[in-house]
PDB file of C-alpha atoms in Angstrom:
ATOM      1  CA  LYS A   1       2.771 -20.523  -3.264  1.00 64.00           C
ATOM      2  CA  ALA A   2       3.274 -18.709   0.160  1.00 77.00           C
ATOM      3  CA  GLY A   3       1.994 -15.334   0.663  1.00 93.00           C
ATOM      4  CA  VAL A   4       4.062 -12.680   2.894  1.00 96.00           C
ATOM      5  CA  THR A   5       4.793 -13.506   6.620  1.00 97.00           C
ATOM      6  CA  GLN A   6       4.905 -10.464   9.196  1.00 98.00           C
ATOM      7  CA  THR A   7       6.078 -10.908  12.741  1.00 97.00           C
ATOM      8  CA  PRO A   8       5.151 -10.399  15.169  1.00 97.00           C
ATOM      9  CA  ARG A   9       1.221  -9.632  14.418  1.00 97.00           C
ATOM     10  CA  TYR A  10       0.738  -7.909  17.623  1.00 97.00           C
ATOM     11  CA  LEU A  11       2.656  -5.688  19.923  1.00 97.00           C
ATOM     12  CA  ILE A  12       3.025  -3.256  22.632  1.00 98.00           C
ATOM     13  CA  LYS A  13       5.740  -1.345  23.732  1.00 98.00           C
ATOM     14  CA  THR A  14       6.482   1.222  25.778  1.00 98.00           C
ATOM     15  CA  ARG A  15       8.057   4.885  24.862  1.00 97.00           C
ATOM     16  CA  GLY A  16      11.445   4.884  25.018  1.00 97.00           C
ATOM     17  CA  GLN A  17      12.051   1.114  23.860  1.00 98.00           C
ATOM     18  CA  GLN A  18      12.892  -0.067  20.094  1.00 98.00           C
ATOM     19  CA  VAL A  19      11.273  -2.141  18.538  1.00 98.00           C
ATOM     20  CA  THR A  20      11.984  -4.840  15.455  1.00 98.00           C
ATOM     21  CA  LEU A  21       9.466  -6.608  12.679  1.00 98.00           C
ATOM     22  CA  SER A  22      10.555  -9.248  10.648  1.00 98.00           C
ATOM     23  CA  CYS A  23       8.886  -9.561   7.126  1.00 98.00           C
ATOM     24  CA  SER A  24       9.364 -13.069   4.842  1.00 97.00           C
ATOM     25  CA  PRO A  25       8.742 -12.169   0.980  1.00 96.00           C
ATOM     26  CA  ILE A  26       7.043 -14.512  -1.332  1.00 94.00           C
ATOM     27  CA  SER A  27       9.771 -16.601  -2.710  1.00 92.00           C
ATOM     28  CA  GLY A  28      11.656 -15.197  -5.214  1.00 88.00           C
ATOM     29  CA  HIS A  29      10.690 -11.979  -4.817  1.00 89.00           C
ATOM     30  CA  ARG A  30      13.822  -9.666  -4.527  1.00 89.00           C
ATOM     31  CA  SER A  31      12.051  -5.900  -3.679  1.00 90.00           C
ATOM     32  CA  VAL A  32      10.779  -5.679  -0.296  1.00 94.00           C
ATOM     33  CA  SER A  33       8.888  -2.370   0.834  1.00 94.00           C
ATOM     34  CA  TRP A  34       7.614  -1.142   4.425  1.00 97.00           C
ATOM     35  CA  TYR A  35       4.709   0.761   4.693  1.00 97.00           C
ATOM     36  CA  GLN A  36       3.135   2.874   7.889  1.00 98.00           C
ATOM     37  CA  GLN A  37      -0.561   3.126   7.751  1.00 97.00           C
ATOM     38  CA  THR A  38      -2.399   5.088  10.398  1.00 95.00           C
ATOM     39  CA  PRO A  39      -6.012   6.548  10.602  1.00 91.00           C
ATOM     40  CA  GLY A  40      -4.528   9.852  10.057  1.00 88.00           C
ATOM     41  CA  GLN A  41      -2.040   9.885   7.711  1.00 91.00           C
ATOM     42  CA  GLY A  42      -3.031   6.805   5.702  1.00 92.00           C
ATOM     43  CA  LEU A  43       0.192   4.509   3.827  1.00 95.00           C
ATOM     44  CA  GLN A  44       3.212   6.299   3.989  1.00 95.00           C
ATOM     45  CA  PHE A  45       6.055   4.855   2.567  1.00 94.00           C
ATOM     46  CA  LEU A  46       9.253   4.161   4.825  1.00 96.00           C
ATOM     47  CA  PHE A  47      11.857   2.390   2.711  1.00 93.00           C
ATOM     48  CA  GLU A  48      12.249   0.225  -0.394  1.00 92.00           C
ATOM     49  CA  TYR A  49      15.176  -2.730  -0.190  1.00 93.00           C
ATOM     50  CA  PHE A  50      16.051  -4.673  -3.765  1.00 89.00           C
ATOM     51  CA  SER A  51      18.858  -7.281  -3.768  1.00 87.00           C
ATOM     52  CA  GLU A  52      20.287  -6.263   0.070  1.00 92.00           C
ATOM     53  CA  THR A  53      20.325  -2.745  -1.125  1.00 91.00           C
ATOM     54  CA  GLN A  54      18.236   0.673   0.400  1.00 91.00           C
ATOM     55  CA  ARG A  55      16.527   1.634  -3.086  1.00 86.00           C
ATOM     56  CA  ASN A  56      14.366   4.269  -1.816  1.00 86.00           C
ATOM     57  CA  LYS A  57      13.659   6.052   1.268  1.00 91.00           C
ATOM     58  CA  GLY A  58      10.528   7.883   2.656  1.00 91.00           C
ATOM     59  CA  ASN A  59      10.553  10.796   5.161  1.00 92.00           C
ATOM     60  CA  PHE A  60      10.895   9.293   7.997  1.00 95.00           C
ATOM     61  CA  PRO A  61      13.764  10.501  10.958  1.00 96.00           C
ATOM     62  CA  GLY A  62      16.516   8.464  11.109  1.00 95.00           C
ATOM     63  CA  ARG A  63      15.122   6.302  13.924  1.00 97.00           C
ATOM     64  CA  PHE A  64      13.399   4.116  11.678  1.00 98.00           C
ATOM     65  CA  SER A  65      15.424   1.802   9.555  1.00 97.00           C
ATOM     66  CA  GLY A  66      16.136  -1.723   8.125  1.00 97.00           C
ATOM     67  CA  ARG A  67      17.861  -4.369   6.566  1.00 97.00           C
ATOM     68  CA  GLN A  68      17.574  -7.179   3.697  1.00 96.00           C
ATOM     69  CA  PHE A  69      19.526 -10.310   4.251  1.00 96.00           C
ATOM     70  CA  SER A  70      20.419 -12.308   1.300  1.00 94.00           C
ATOM     71  CA  ASN A  71      17.658 -14.607   1.370  1.00 93.00           C
ATOM     72  CA  SER A  72      15.407 -11.368   0.897  1.00 93.00           C
ATOM     73  CA  ARG A  73      13.899 -11.658   4.296  1.00 97.00           C
ATOM     74  CA  SER A  74      13.553  -8.222   5.721  1.00 97.00           C
ATOM     75  CA  GLU A  75      13.629  -6.417   9.031  1.00 98.00           C
ATOM     76  CA  MET A  76      12.774  -3.110  10.222  1.00 98.00           C
ATOM     77  CA  ASN A  77      13.810  -1.177  13.381  1.00 98.00           C
ATOM     78  CA  VAL A  78      12.778   1.638  15.073  1.00 98.00           C
ATOM     79  CA  SER A  79      14.371   3.001  17.897  1.00 96.00           C
ATOM     80  CA  THR A  80      13.405   5.460  21.120  1.00 97.00           C
ATOM     81  CA  LEU A  81       9.357   4.910  20.688  1.00 98.00           C
ATOM     82  CA  GLU A  82       7.225   7.140  20.873  1.00 97.00           C
ATOM     83  CA  LEU A  83       3.464   7.746  21.208  1.00 97.00           C
ATOM     84  CA  GLY A  84       2.993   8.835  17.296  1.00 96.00           C
ATOM     85  CA  ASP A  85       4.604   5.439  16.140  1.00 97.00           C
ATOM     86  CA  SER A  86       1.593   4.082  17.112  1.00 97.00           C
ATOM     87  CA  ALA A  87       0.811   2.279  13.571  1.00 97.00           C
ATOM     88  CA  LEU A  88       0.133  -0.730  11.698  1.00 97.00           C
ATOM     89  CA  TYR A  89       3.636  -1.675   9.742  1.00 98.00           C
ATOM     90  CA  LEU A  90       3.199  -3.258   6.266  1.00 98.00           C
ATOM     91  CA  CYS A  91       5.394  -5.479   4.502  1.00 97.00           C
ATOM     92  CA  ALA A  92       5.320  -5.838   0.725  1.00 95.00           C
ATOM     93  CA  SER A  93       7.376  -7.704  -1.814  1.00 93.00           C
ATOM     94  CA  SER A  94       7.277  -7.542  -5.562  1.00 89.00           C
ATOM     95  CA  SER A  95       9.084  -9.965  -8.374  1.00 77.00           C
ATOM     96  CA  GLY A  96      12.556 -10.330  -8.744  1.00 52.00           C
ATOM     97  CA  THR A  97      12.732  -7.677 -11.477  1.00 62.00           C
ATOM     98  CA  GLU A  98      14.683  -4.494 -11.342  1.00 53.00           C
ATOM     99  CA  TRP A  99      12.396  -2.636 -12.912  1.00 56.00           C
ATOM    100  CA  MET A 100       9.474  -1.208 -10.520  1.00 59.00           C
ATOM    101  CA  THR A 101       6.070  -2.739 -11.141  1.00 64.00           C
ATOM    102  CA  GLY A 102       3.796  -0.905  -8.569  1.00 67.00           C
ATOM    103  CA  GLU A 103       2.399  -4.258  -7.804  1.00 84.00           C
ATOM    104  CA  LEU A 104       3.099  -5.100  -4.326  1.00 90.00           C
ATOM    105  CA  PHE A 105       1.681  -8.582  -2.467  1.00 93.00           C
ATOM    106  CA  PHE A 106       1.396  -6.944   0.971  1.00 96.00           C
ATOM    107  CA  GLY A 107       1.336  -8.821   4.251  1.00 97.00           C
ATOM    108  CA  GLU A 108      -1.225  -8.684   7.198  1.00 96.00           C
ATOM    109  CA  GLY A 109       0.973  -6.256   8.927  1.00 97.00           C
ATOM    110  CA  SER A 110       2.692  -6.203  12.455  1.00 98.00           C
ATOM    111  CA  ARG A 111       0.050  -3.987  14.828  1.00 97.00           C
ATOM    112  CA  LEU A 112       2.760  -1.750  17.000  1.00 98.00           C
ATOM    113  CA  THR A 113       1.005  -0.258  20.134  1.00 97.00           C
ATOM    114  CA  VAL A 114       3.353   2.175  21.989  1.00 97.00           C
ATOM    115  CA  LEU A 115       2.315   3.123  25.432  1.00 96.00           C
TER     116      LEU A 115
ATOM    117  CA  GLU B   1       5.340  16.565  -4.425  1.00 64.00           C
ATOM    118  CA  ASP B   2       3.335  13.936  -5.865  1.00 64.00           C
ATOM    119  CA  GLN B   3      -0.070  14.343  -4.394  1.00 88.00           C
ATOM    120  CA  VAL B   4      -3.210  11.517  -4.143  1.00 94.00           C
ATOM    121  CA  THR B   5      -6.532  12.614  -3.708  1.00 96.00           C
ATOM    122  CA  GLN B   6      -9.326  10.246  -3.080  1.00 97.00           C
ATOM    123  CA  SER B   7     -12.960  10.897  -3.112  1.00 96.00           C
ATOM    124  CA  PRO B   8     -15.863  10.675  -1.334  1.00 97.00           C
ATOM    125  CA  GLU B   9     -13.859   9.233   2.053  1.00 96.00           C
ATOM    126  CA  ALA B  10     -16.604   7.196   2.712  1.00 97.00           C
ATOM    127  CA  LEU B  11     -19.645   5.871   0.167  1.00 98.00           C
ATOM    128  CA  ARG B  12     -22.616   3.610   1.124  1.00 98.00           C
ATOM    129  CA  LEU B  13     -24.192   1.739  -1.509  1.00 97.00           C
ATOM    130  CA  GLN B  14     -27.265  -0.809  -1.977  1.00 97.00           C
ATOM    131  CA  GLU B  15     -26.829  -4.013  -3.314  1.00 97.00           C
ATOM    132  CA  GLY B  16     -27.049  -4.007  -7.178  1.00 97.00           C
ATOM    133  CA  GLU B  17     -26.576   0.198  -7.025  1.00 97.00           C
ATOM    134  CA  SER B  18     -23.512   1.618  -9.386  1.00 97.00           C
ATOM    135  CA  SER B  19     -21.471   4.149  -8.329  1.00 98.00           C
ATOM    136  CA  SER B  20     -17.755   5.583  -9.192  1.00 98.00           C
ATOM    137  CA  LEU B  21     -14.712   6.257  -7.163  1.00 98.00           C
ATOM    138  CA  ASN B  22     -12.178   8.956  -7.852  1.00 98.00           C
ATOM    139  CA  CYS B  23      -8.725   9.150  -7.608  1.00 97.00           C
ATOM    140  CA  SER B  24      -7.290  12.836  -9.073  1.00 96.00           C
ATOM    141  CA  TYR B  25      -3.168  12.728  -8.460  1.00 94.00           C
ATOM    142  CA  THR B  26      -0.411  15.184  -9.230  1.00 90.00           C
ATOM    143  CA  VAL B  27       2.575  13.776 -10.561  1.00 81.00           C
ATOM    144  CA  SER B  28       5.059  14.961 -13.283  1.00 79.00           C
ATOM    145  CA  GLY B  29       5.813  11.887 -16.073  1.00 81.00           C
ATOM    146  CA  LEU B  30       2.858   9.665 -14.080  1.00 83.00           C
ATOM    147  CA  ARG B  31       4.332   6.209 -14.442  1.00 83.00           C
ATOM    148  CA  GLY B  32       1.767   4.005 -13.235  1.00 88.00           C
ATOM    149  CA  LEU B  33      -1.387   4.162 -11.249  1.00 92.00           C
ATOM    150  CA  PHE B  34      -2.527   1.532  -9.174  1.00 94.00           C
ATOM    151  CA  TRP B  35      -5.635   0.563  -7.204  1.00 97.00           C
ATOM    152  CA  TYR B  36      -5.672  -1.648  -4.398  1.00 97.00           C
ATOM    153  CA  ARG B  37      -8.662  -2.617  -2.300  1.00 98.00           C
ATOM    154  CA  GLN B  38      -7.570  -2.890   1.519  1.00 97.00           C
ATOM    155  CA  ASP B  39     -10.164  -5.707   4.038  1.00 96.00           C
ATOM    156  CA  PRO B  40     -10.094  -4.707   7.770  1.00 93.00           C
ATOM    157  CA  GLY B  41      -7.375  -6.524   9.487  1.00 89.00           C
ATOM    158  CA  LYS B  42      -5.598  -7.462   5.963  1.00 92.00           C
ATOM    159  CA  GLY B  43      -2.722  -6.145   3.997  1.00 95.00           C
ATOM    160  CA  PRO B  44      -3.792  -4.285   0.674  1.00 96.00           C
ATOM    161  CA  GLU B  45      -4.377  -6.376  -2.404  1.00 96.00           C
ATOM    162  CA  PHE B  46      -3.538  -5.229  -5.815  1.00 94.00           C
ATOM    163  CA  LEU B  47      -6.365  -5.110  -8.711  1.00 95.00           C
ATOM    164  CA  PHE B  48      -5.345  -3.217 -11.774  1.00 92.00           C
ATOM    165  CA  THR B  49      -2.250  -0.865 -12.976  1.00 92.00           C
ATOM    166  CA  LEU B  50      -3.003   1.952 -15.493  1.00 93.00           C
ATOM    167  CA  TYR B  51      -0.238   3.356 -17.188  1.00 89.00           C
ATOM    168  CA  SER B  52      -1.700   5.721 -19.944  1.00 90.00           C
ATOM    169  CA  ALA B  53      -4.562   8.025 -20.496  1.00 92.00           C
ATOM    170  CA  GLY B  54      -7.468   6.077 -21.890  1.00 94.00           C
ATOM    171  CA  GLU B  55      -6.426   2.608 -21.087  1.00 95.00           C
ATOM    172  CA  GLU B  56      -9.261   0.419 -19.020  1.00 97.00           C
ATOM    173  CA  LYS B  57      -8.720  -2.636 -16.825  1.00 96.00           C
ATOM    174  CA  GLU B  58     -11.826  -4.495 -15.814  1.00 96.00           C
ATOM    175  CA  LYS B  59     -12.079  -7.514 -13.252  1.00 94.00           C
ATOM    176  CA  GLU B  60     -15.412  -8.990 -12.325  1.00 95.00           C
ATOM    177  CA  ARG B  61     -17.675  -5.818 -11.422  1.00 96.00           C
ATOM    178  CA  LEU B  62     -14.712  -3.170 -11.689  1.00 97.00           C
ATOM    179  CA  LYS B  63     -13.616  -1.062 -14.478  1.00 98.00           C
ATOM    180  CA  ALA B  64     -10.817   0.931 -13.824  1.00 98.00           C
ATOM    181  CA  THR B  65     -10.143   3.725 -16.292  1.00 97.00           C
ATOM    182  CA  LEU B  66      -7.302   6.543 -16.376  1.00 96.00           C
ATOM    183  CA  THR B  67      -7.455  10.334 -17.768  1.00 93.00           C
ATOM    184  CA  LYS B  68      -4.195  12.891 -17.217  1.00 90.00           C
ATOM    185  CA  LYS B  69      -5.847  14.036 -14.347  1.00 92.00           C
ATOM    186  CA  GLU B  70      -7.613  11.541 -12.610  1.00 96.00           C
ATOM    187  CA  SER B  71      -8.664   8.037 -12.700  1.00 97.00           C
ATOM    188  CA  PHE B  72     -11.938   6.611 -11.598  1.00 98.00           C
ATOM    189  CA  LEU B  73     -13.040   2.589 -10.247  1.00 98.00           C
ATOM    190  CA  HIS B  74     -16.822   1.987 -11.676  1.00 98.00           C
ATOM    191  CA  ILE B  75     -18.474  -0.273  -9.592  1.00 97.00           C
ATOM    192  CA  THR B  76     -21.008  -2.205 -11.207  1.00 97.00           C
ATOM    193  CA  ALA B  77     -24.336  -4.008  -9.387  1.00 97.00           C
ATOM    194  CA  PRO B  78     -22.108  -4.268  -6.615  1.00 97.00           C
ATOM    195  CA  LYS B  79     -22.457  -6.679  -3.742  1.00 97.00           C
ATOM    196  CA  PRO B  80     -21.882  -6.714  -0.340  1.00 97.00           C
ATOM    197  CA  GLU B  81     -18.869  -8.908  -0.182  1.00 97.00           C
ATOM    198  CA  ASP B  82     -17.457  -5.480  -2.409  1.00 97.00           C
ATOM    199  CA  SER B  83     -17.683  -3.626   0.936  1.00 98.00           C
ATOM    200  CA  ALA B  84     -13.811  -2.505   1.465  1.00 98.00           C
ATOM    201  CA  THR B  85     -11.388   0.339   1.694  1.00 98.00           C
ATOM    202  CA  TYR B  86     -10.267   0.713  -2.108  1.00 98.00           C
ATOM    203  CA  LEU B  87      -7.133   2.838  -2.290  1.00 98.00           C
ATOM    204  CA  CYS B  88      -5.432   4.390  -5.409  1.00 97.00           C
ATOM    205  CA  ALA B  89      -1.493   4.658  -5.564  1.00 94.00           C
ATOM    206  CA  VAL B  90       1.278   6.666  -7.681  1.00 92.00           C
ATOM    207  CA  LEU B  91       4.610   5.212  -8.639  1.00 85.00           C
ATOM    208  CA  ASP B  92       7.008   7.901  -7.665  1.00 77.00           C
ATOM    209  CA  PRO B  93       8.526   9.509 -11.125  1.00 73.00           C
ATOM    210  CA  ASN B  94      11.745  10.378  -9.661  1.00 73.00           C
ATOM    211  CA  ASN B  95      12.851   7.381  -7.924  1.00 70.00           C
ATOM    212  CA  ALA B  96      13.647   3.599  -9.451  1.00 67.00           C
ATOM    213  CA  GLY B  97      11.909   1.129  -7.630  1.00 73.00           C
ATOM    214  CA  ASN B  98       8.452   0.128  -6.309  1.00 77.00           C
ATOM    215  CA  MET B  99       8.131   4.050  -3.976  1.00 84.00           C
ATOM    216  CA  LEU B 100       4.268   4.118  -4.049  1.00 89.00           C
ATOM    217  CA  THR B 101       2.442   7.505  -2.567  1.00 91.00           C
ATOM    218  CA  PHE B 102      -1.440   6.233  -1.725  1.00 95.00           C
ATOM    219  CA  GLY B 103      -4.303   8.381  -1.480  1.00 96.00           C
ATOM    220  CA  GLY B 104      -6.133   8.353   1.703  1.00 96.00           C
ATOM    221  CA  GLY B 105      -8.597   5.664   0.540  1.00 97.00           C
ATOM    222  CA  THR B 106     -12.236   5.292   0.041  1.00 98.00           C
ATOM    223  CA  ARG B 107     -14.268   3.218   2.266  1.00 97.00           C
ATOM    224  CA  LEU B 108     -17.136   1.743   0.463  1.00 98.00           C
ATOM    225  CA  MET B 109     -19.977  -0.348   2.496  1.00 98.00           C
ATOM    226  CA  VAL B 110     -22.367  -2.120   0.286  1.00 98.00           C
ATOM    227  CA  LYS B 111     -25.453  -3.383   2.190  1.00 97.00           C
ATOM    228  CA  PRO B 112     -27.710  -5.996   0.917  1.00 95.00           C
TER     229      PRO B 112
END
């Protein structure tokens, strides 16, 4: 069974640009969550999608957005990049039930560097 | 606001030297506490879920326990391959879905 796939794995952008990251969850998983990981703040929740609907949103500015498609694949977008957006962005999927389980399957992440 | 604090931040052990990692939490109405392992350059890997005080879960050399205020991850006779960052997290009790609040992690190094 294929795991969670994130693309691209590495990318470098400059301030003011925007970036789109992609995540393909495990087959059959309907929940996709996004987390930002930095050395200073650790792992912080961005948002979660379930059946194409945003179910939860963390405390991040509106520059961070996401969406989920009918095949459960998800994308997140960061507009007007700032230096502080440099981080590892992790996508996680969980089994296709409506109830929370907390058992998340993470991808290897997309490492974004903003210059 | 939910808070999850892990200690120590880093721990060095000799192979075979048992120890415990701590995760203390402040959350009203705990709906689940989770332990994850993260290797460098990888995403976290799920280890355990604990739901109620007194619950214990074991997997190989790891045993997780839960009280009303904290959780411990006991590592018995660790091996170098147990070296990783161990993360605990709690499920947000005020939101449906899988919204986790993570602690800062404990970086474990086991030397042969």
